[in-house]
PDB file of C-alpha atoms in Angstrom:
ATOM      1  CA  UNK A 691     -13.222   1.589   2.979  1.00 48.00           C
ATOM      2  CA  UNK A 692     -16.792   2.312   3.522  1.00 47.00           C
ATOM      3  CA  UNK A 693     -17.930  -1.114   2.826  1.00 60.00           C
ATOM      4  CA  UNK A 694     -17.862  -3.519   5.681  1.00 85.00           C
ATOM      5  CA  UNK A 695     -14.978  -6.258   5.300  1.00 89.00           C
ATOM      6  CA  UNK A 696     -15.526 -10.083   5.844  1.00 90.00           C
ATOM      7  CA  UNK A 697     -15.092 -11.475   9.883  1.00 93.00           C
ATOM      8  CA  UNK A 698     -11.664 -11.882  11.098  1.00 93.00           C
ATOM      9  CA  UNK A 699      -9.886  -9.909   8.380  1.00 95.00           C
ATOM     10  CA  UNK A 700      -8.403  -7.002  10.064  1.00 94.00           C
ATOM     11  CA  UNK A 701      -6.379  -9.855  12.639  1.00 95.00           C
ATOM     12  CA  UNK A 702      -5.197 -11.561   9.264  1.00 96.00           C
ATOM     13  CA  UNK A 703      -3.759  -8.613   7.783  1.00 97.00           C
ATOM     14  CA  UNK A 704      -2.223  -7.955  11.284  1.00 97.00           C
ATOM     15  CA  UNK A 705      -0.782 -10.907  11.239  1.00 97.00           C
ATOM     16  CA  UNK A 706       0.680 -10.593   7.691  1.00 98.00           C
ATOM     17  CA  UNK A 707       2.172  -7.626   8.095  1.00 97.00           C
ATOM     18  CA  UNK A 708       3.751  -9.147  11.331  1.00 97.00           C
ATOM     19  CA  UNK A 709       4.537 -12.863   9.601  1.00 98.00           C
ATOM     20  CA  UNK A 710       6.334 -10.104   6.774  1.00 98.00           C
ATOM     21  CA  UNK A 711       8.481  -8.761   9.221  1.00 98.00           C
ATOM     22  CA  UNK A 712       9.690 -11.396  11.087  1.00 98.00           C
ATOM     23  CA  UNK A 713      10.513 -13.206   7.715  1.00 98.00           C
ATOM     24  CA  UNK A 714      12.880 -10.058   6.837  1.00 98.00           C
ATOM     25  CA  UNK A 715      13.795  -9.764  10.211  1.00 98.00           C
ATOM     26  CA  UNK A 716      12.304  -6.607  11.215  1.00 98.00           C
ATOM     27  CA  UNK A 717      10.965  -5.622  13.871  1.00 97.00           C
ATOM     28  CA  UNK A 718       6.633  -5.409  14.152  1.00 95.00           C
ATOM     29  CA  UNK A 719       7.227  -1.534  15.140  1.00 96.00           C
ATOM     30  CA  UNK A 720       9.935  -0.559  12.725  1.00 97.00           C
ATOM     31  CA  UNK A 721       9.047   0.135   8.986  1.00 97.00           C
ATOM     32  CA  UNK A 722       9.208  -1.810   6.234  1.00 98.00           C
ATOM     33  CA  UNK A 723      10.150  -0.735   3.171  1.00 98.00           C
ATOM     34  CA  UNK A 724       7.743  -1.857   0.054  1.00 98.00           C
ATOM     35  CA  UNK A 725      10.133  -2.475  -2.319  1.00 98.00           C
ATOM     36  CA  UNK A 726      12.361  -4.817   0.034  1.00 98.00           C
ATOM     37  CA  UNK A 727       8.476  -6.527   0.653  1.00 98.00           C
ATOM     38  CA  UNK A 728       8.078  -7.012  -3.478  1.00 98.00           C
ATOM     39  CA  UNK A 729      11.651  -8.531  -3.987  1.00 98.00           C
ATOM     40  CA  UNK A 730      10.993 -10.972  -1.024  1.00 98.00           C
ATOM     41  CA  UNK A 731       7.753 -11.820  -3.054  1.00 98.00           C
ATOM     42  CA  UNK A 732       9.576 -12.500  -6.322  1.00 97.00           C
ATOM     43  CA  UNK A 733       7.384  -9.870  -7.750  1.00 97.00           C
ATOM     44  CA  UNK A 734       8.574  -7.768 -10.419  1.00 97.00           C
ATOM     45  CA  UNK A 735       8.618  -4.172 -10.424  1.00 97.00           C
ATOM     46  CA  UNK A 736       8.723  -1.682 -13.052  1.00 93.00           C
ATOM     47  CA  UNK A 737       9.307   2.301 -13.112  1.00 93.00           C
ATOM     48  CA  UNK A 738       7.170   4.232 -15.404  1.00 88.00           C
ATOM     49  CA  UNK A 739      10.344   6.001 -15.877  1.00 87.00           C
ATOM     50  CA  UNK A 740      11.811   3.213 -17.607  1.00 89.00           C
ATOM     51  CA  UNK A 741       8.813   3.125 -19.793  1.00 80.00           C
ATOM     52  CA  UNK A 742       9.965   6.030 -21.435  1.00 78.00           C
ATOM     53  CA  UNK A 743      10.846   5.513 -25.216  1.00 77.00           C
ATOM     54  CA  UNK A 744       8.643   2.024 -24.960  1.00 76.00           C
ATOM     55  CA  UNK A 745       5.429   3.954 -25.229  1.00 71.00           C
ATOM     56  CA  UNK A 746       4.454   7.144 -27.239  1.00 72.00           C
ATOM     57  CA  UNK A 747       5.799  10.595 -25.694  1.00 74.00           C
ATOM     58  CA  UNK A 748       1.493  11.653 -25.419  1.00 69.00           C
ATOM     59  CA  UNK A 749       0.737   8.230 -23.601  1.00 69.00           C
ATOM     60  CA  UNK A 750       3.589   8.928 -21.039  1.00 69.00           C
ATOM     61  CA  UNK A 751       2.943  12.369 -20.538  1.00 70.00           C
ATOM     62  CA  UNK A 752      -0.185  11.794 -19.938  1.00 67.00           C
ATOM     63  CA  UNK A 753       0.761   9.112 -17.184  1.00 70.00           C
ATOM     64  CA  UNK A 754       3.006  10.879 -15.446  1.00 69.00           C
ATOM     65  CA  UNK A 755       1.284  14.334 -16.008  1.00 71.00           C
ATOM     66  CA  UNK A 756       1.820  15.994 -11.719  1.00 65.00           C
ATOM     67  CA  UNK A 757      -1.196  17.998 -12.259  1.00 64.00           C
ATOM     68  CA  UNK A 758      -3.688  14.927 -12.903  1.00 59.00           C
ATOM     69  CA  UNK A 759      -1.841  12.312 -11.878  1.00 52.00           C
ATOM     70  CA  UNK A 760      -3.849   9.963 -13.778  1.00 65.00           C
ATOM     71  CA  UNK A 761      -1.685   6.535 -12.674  1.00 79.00           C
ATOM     72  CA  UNK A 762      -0.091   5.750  -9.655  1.00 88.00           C
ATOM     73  CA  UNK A 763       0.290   1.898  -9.890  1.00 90.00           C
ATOM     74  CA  UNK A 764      -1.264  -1.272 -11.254  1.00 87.00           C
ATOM     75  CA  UNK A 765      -0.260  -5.063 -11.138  1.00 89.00           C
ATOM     76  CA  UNK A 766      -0.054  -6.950 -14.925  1.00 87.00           C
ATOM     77  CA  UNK A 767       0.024 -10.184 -15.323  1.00 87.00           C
ATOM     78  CA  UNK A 768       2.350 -11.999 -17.777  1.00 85.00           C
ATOM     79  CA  UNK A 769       0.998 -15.638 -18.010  1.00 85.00           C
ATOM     80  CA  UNK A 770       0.232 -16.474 -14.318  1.00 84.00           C
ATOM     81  CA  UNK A 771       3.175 -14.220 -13.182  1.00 91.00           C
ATOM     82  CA  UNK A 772       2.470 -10.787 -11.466  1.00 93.00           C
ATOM     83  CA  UNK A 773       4.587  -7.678 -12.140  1.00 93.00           C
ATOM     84  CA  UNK A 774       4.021  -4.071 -10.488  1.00 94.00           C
ATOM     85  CA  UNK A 775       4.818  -1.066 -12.623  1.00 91.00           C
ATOM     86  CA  UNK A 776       4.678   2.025 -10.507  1.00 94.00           C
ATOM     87  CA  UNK A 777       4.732   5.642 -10.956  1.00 90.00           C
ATOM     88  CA  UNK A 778       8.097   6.754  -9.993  1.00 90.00           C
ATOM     89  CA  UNK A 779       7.235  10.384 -10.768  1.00 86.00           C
ATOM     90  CA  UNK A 780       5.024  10.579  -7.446  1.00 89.00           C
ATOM     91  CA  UNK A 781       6.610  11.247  -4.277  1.00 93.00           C
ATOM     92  CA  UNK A 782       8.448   8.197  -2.944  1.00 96.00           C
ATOM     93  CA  UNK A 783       5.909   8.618   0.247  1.00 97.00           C
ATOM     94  CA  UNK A 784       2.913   8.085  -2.560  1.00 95.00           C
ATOM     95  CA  UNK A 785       4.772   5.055  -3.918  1.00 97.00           C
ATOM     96  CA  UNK A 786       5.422   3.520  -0.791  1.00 98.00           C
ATOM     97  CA  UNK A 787       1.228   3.878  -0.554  1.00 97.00           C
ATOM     98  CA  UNK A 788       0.699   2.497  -4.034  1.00 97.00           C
ATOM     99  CA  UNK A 789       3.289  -0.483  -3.811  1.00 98.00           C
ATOM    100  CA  UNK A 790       1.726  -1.489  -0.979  1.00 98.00           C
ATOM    101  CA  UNK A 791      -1.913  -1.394  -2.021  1.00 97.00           C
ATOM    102  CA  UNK A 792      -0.567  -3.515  -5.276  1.00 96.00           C
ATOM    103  CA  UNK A 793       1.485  -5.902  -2.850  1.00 98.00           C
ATOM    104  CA  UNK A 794      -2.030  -6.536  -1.123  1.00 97.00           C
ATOM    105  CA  UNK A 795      -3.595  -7.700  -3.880  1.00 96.00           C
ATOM    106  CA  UNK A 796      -1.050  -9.878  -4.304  1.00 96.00           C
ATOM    107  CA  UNK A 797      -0.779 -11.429  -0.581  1.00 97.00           C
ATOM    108  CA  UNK A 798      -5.172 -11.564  -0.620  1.00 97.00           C
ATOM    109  CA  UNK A 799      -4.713 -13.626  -4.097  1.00 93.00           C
ATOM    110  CA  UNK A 800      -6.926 -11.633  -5.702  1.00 92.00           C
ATOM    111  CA  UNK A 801      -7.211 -13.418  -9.099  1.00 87.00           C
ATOM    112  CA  UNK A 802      -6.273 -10.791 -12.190  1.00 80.00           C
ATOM    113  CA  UNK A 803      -9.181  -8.368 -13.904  1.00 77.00           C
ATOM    114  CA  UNK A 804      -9.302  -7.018 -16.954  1.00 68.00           C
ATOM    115  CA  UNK A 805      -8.182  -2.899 -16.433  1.00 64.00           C
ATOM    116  CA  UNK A 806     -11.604  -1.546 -18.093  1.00 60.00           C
ATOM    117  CA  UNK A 807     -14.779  -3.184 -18.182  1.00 65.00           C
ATOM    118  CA  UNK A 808     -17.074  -3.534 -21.614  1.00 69.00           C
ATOM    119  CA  UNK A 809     -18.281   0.291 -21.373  1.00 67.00           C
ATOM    120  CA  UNK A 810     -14.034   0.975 -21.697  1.00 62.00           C
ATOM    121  CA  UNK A 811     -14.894   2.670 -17.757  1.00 62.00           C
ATOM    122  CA  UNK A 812     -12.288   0.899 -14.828  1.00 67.00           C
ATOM    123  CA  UNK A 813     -13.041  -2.120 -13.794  1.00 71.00           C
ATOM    124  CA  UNK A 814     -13.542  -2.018  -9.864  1.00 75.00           C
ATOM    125  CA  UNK A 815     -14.255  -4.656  -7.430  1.00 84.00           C
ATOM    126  CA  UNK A 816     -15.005  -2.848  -4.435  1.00 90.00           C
ATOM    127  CA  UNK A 817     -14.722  -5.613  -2.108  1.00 92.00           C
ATOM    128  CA  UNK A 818     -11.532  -6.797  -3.488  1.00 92.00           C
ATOM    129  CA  UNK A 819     -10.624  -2.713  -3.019  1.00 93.00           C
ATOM    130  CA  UNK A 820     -11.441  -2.774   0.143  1.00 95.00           C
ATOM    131  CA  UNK A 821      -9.292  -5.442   1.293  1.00 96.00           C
ATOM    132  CA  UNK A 822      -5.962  -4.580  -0.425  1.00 95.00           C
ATOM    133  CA  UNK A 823      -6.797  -0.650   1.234  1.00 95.00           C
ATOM    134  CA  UNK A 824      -7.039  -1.963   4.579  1.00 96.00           C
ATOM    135  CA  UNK A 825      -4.028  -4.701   4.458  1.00 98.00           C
ATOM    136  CA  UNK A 826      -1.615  -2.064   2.850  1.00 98.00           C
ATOM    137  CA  UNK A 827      -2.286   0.103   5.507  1.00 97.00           C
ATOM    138  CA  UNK A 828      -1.744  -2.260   7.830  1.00 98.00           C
ATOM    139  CA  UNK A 829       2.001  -3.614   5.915  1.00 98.00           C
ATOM    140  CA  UNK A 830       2.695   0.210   6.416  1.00 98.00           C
ATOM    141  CA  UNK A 831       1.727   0.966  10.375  1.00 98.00           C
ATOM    142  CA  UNK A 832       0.643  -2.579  11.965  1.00 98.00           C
ATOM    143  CA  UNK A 833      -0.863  -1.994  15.145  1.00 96.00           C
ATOM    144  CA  UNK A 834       2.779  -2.392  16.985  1.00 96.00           C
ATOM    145  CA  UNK A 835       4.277   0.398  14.767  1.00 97.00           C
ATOM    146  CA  UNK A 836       1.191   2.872  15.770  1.00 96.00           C
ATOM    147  CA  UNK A 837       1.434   1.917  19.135  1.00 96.00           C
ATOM    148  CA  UNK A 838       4.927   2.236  19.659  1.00 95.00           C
ATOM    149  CA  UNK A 839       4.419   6.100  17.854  1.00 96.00           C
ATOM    150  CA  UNK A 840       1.946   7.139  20.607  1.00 94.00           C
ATOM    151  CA  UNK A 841       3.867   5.589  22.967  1.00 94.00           C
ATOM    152  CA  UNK A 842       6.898   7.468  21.886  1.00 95.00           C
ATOM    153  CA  UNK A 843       5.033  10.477  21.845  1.00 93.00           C
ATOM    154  CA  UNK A 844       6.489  11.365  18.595  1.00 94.00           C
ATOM    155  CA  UNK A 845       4.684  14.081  16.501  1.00 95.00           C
ATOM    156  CA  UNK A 846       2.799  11.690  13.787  1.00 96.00           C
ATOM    157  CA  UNK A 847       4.543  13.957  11.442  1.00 97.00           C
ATOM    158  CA  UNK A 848       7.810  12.506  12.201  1.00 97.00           C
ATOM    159  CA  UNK A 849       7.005   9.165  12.265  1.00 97.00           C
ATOM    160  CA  UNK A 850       5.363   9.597   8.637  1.00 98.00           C
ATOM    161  CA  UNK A 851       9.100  10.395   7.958  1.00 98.00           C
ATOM    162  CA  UNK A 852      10.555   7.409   9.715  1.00 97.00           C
ATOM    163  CA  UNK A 853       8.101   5.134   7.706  1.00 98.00           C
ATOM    164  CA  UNK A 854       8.337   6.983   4.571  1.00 97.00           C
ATOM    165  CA  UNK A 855       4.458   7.404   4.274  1.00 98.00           C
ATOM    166  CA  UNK A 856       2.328  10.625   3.891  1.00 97.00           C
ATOM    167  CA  UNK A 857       0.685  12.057   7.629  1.00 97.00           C
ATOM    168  CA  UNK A 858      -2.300  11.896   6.011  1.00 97.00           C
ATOM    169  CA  UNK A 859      -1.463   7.832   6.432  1.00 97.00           C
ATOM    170  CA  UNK A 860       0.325   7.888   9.248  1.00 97.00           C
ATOM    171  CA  UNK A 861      -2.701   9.392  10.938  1.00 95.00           C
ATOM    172  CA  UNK A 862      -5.267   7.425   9.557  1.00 96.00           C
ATOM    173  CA  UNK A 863      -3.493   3.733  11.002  1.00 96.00           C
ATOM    174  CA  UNK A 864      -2.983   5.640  14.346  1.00 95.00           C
ATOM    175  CA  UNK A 865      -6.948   6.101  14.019  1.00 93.00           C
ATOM    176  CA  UNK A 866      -7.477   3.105  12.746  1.00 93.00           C
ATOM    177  CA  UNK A 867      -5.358   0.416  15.127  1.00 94.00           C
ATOM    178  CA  UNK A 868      -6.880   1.829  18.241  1.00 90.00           C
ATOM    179  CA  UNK A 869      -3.556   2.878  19.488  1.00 90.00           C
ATOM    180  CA  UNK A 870      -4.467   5.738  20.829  1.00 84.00           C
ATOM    181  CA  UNK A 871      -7.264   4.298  23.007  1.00 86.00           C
ATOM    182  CA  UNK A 872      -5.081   1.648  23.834  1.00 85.00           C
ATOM    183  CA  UNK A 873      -2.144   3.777  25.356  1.00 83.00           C
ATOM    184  CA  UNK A 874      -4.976   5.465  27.102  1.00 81.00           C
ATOM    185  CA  UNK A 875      -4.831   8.975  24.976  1.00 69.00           C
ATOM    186  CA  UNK A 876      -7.412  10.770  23.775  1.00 57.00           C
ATOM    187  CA  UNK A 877      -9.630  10.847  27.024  1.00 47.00           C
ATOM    188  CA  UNK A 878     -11.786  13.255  29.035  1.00 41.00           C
TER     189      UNK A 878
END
């Protein structure tokens, strides 16, 4: 997220991932589960996986190829209905990342794009990139979740675990939400 995102729109992505909760009754620092998120949604998902057989054994190889792991996720519309098809050949961490990110796009509204643009390259909206990167970050670890981890004192390792997210994420919200400074960590 290099590029700078509108006024306001880390609090509202704060408060989604904490209006998400307390519609599923969860708590704001406990995890919450992407899937569970999608069903309360009413938006479809699909495993690769159960691709199989529907597309040609070269198309799904190369999807679900580990070394290049060339798709992870991407939202398809059918009529004015969304639908998520995920990788599940990815570590369940990695899809708890991508369903998220998808989920996002969802919650922003952002309206549906064609996959490649006219020079067959992928069609990217950066801004709208931006926003679904920093909200599914922010479904995964709201500020209460990271907070409640440094408070803890728990190795970010193990809280990855507990949220079923990579460190690499885990880290970056704890980075991110200020929780550190907040709980008064990190100074000289």
């Amino acid at each position: 997220m290099s590029e700078k995102l509108r006024r306001g729109f880390k609090a509202e992505a704060e408060r989604y991932a904490g209006e998400f909760r307390e519609e599923l009754g969860i708590r704001p620092s406990h995890p919450l589960d992407m899937f569970l998120l999608a069903g309360h949604l009413a938006i479809p998902t699909l495993a690769l996986s159960q691709l199989q057989g529907e597309v040609s054994d070269l198309n799904y190889q190369c999807l679900t190829n580990e070394t290049t792991k060339q798709f992870f996720a991407v939202t398809l519309f059918v009529g004015s209905r969304r639908h998520i098809v995920f990788n599940d050949n990815v570590a369940p961490t990695r899809q708890q990342s991508d369903m998220a990110h998808e989920l996002s796009h969802a919650i922003l509204g952002h309206p549906a794009s064609e996959l490649t643009d006219a020079s067959g390259g992928r069609h990217y909206n950066k801004t709208l990139e931006d926003e679904a990167a920093c909200l599914s970050g922010v479904l995964l670890v709201p500020k209460a979740a990271a907070i409640a981890v440094v408070a803890s004192n728990k190795h970010p390792l193990v809280a990855a675990n507990e949220f079923n997210i990579s460190l690499q994420m885990m880290t970056m919200r704890l980075n991110q939400s200020g929780a550190k400074r907040i709980m008064g960590y990190g100074r000289a």
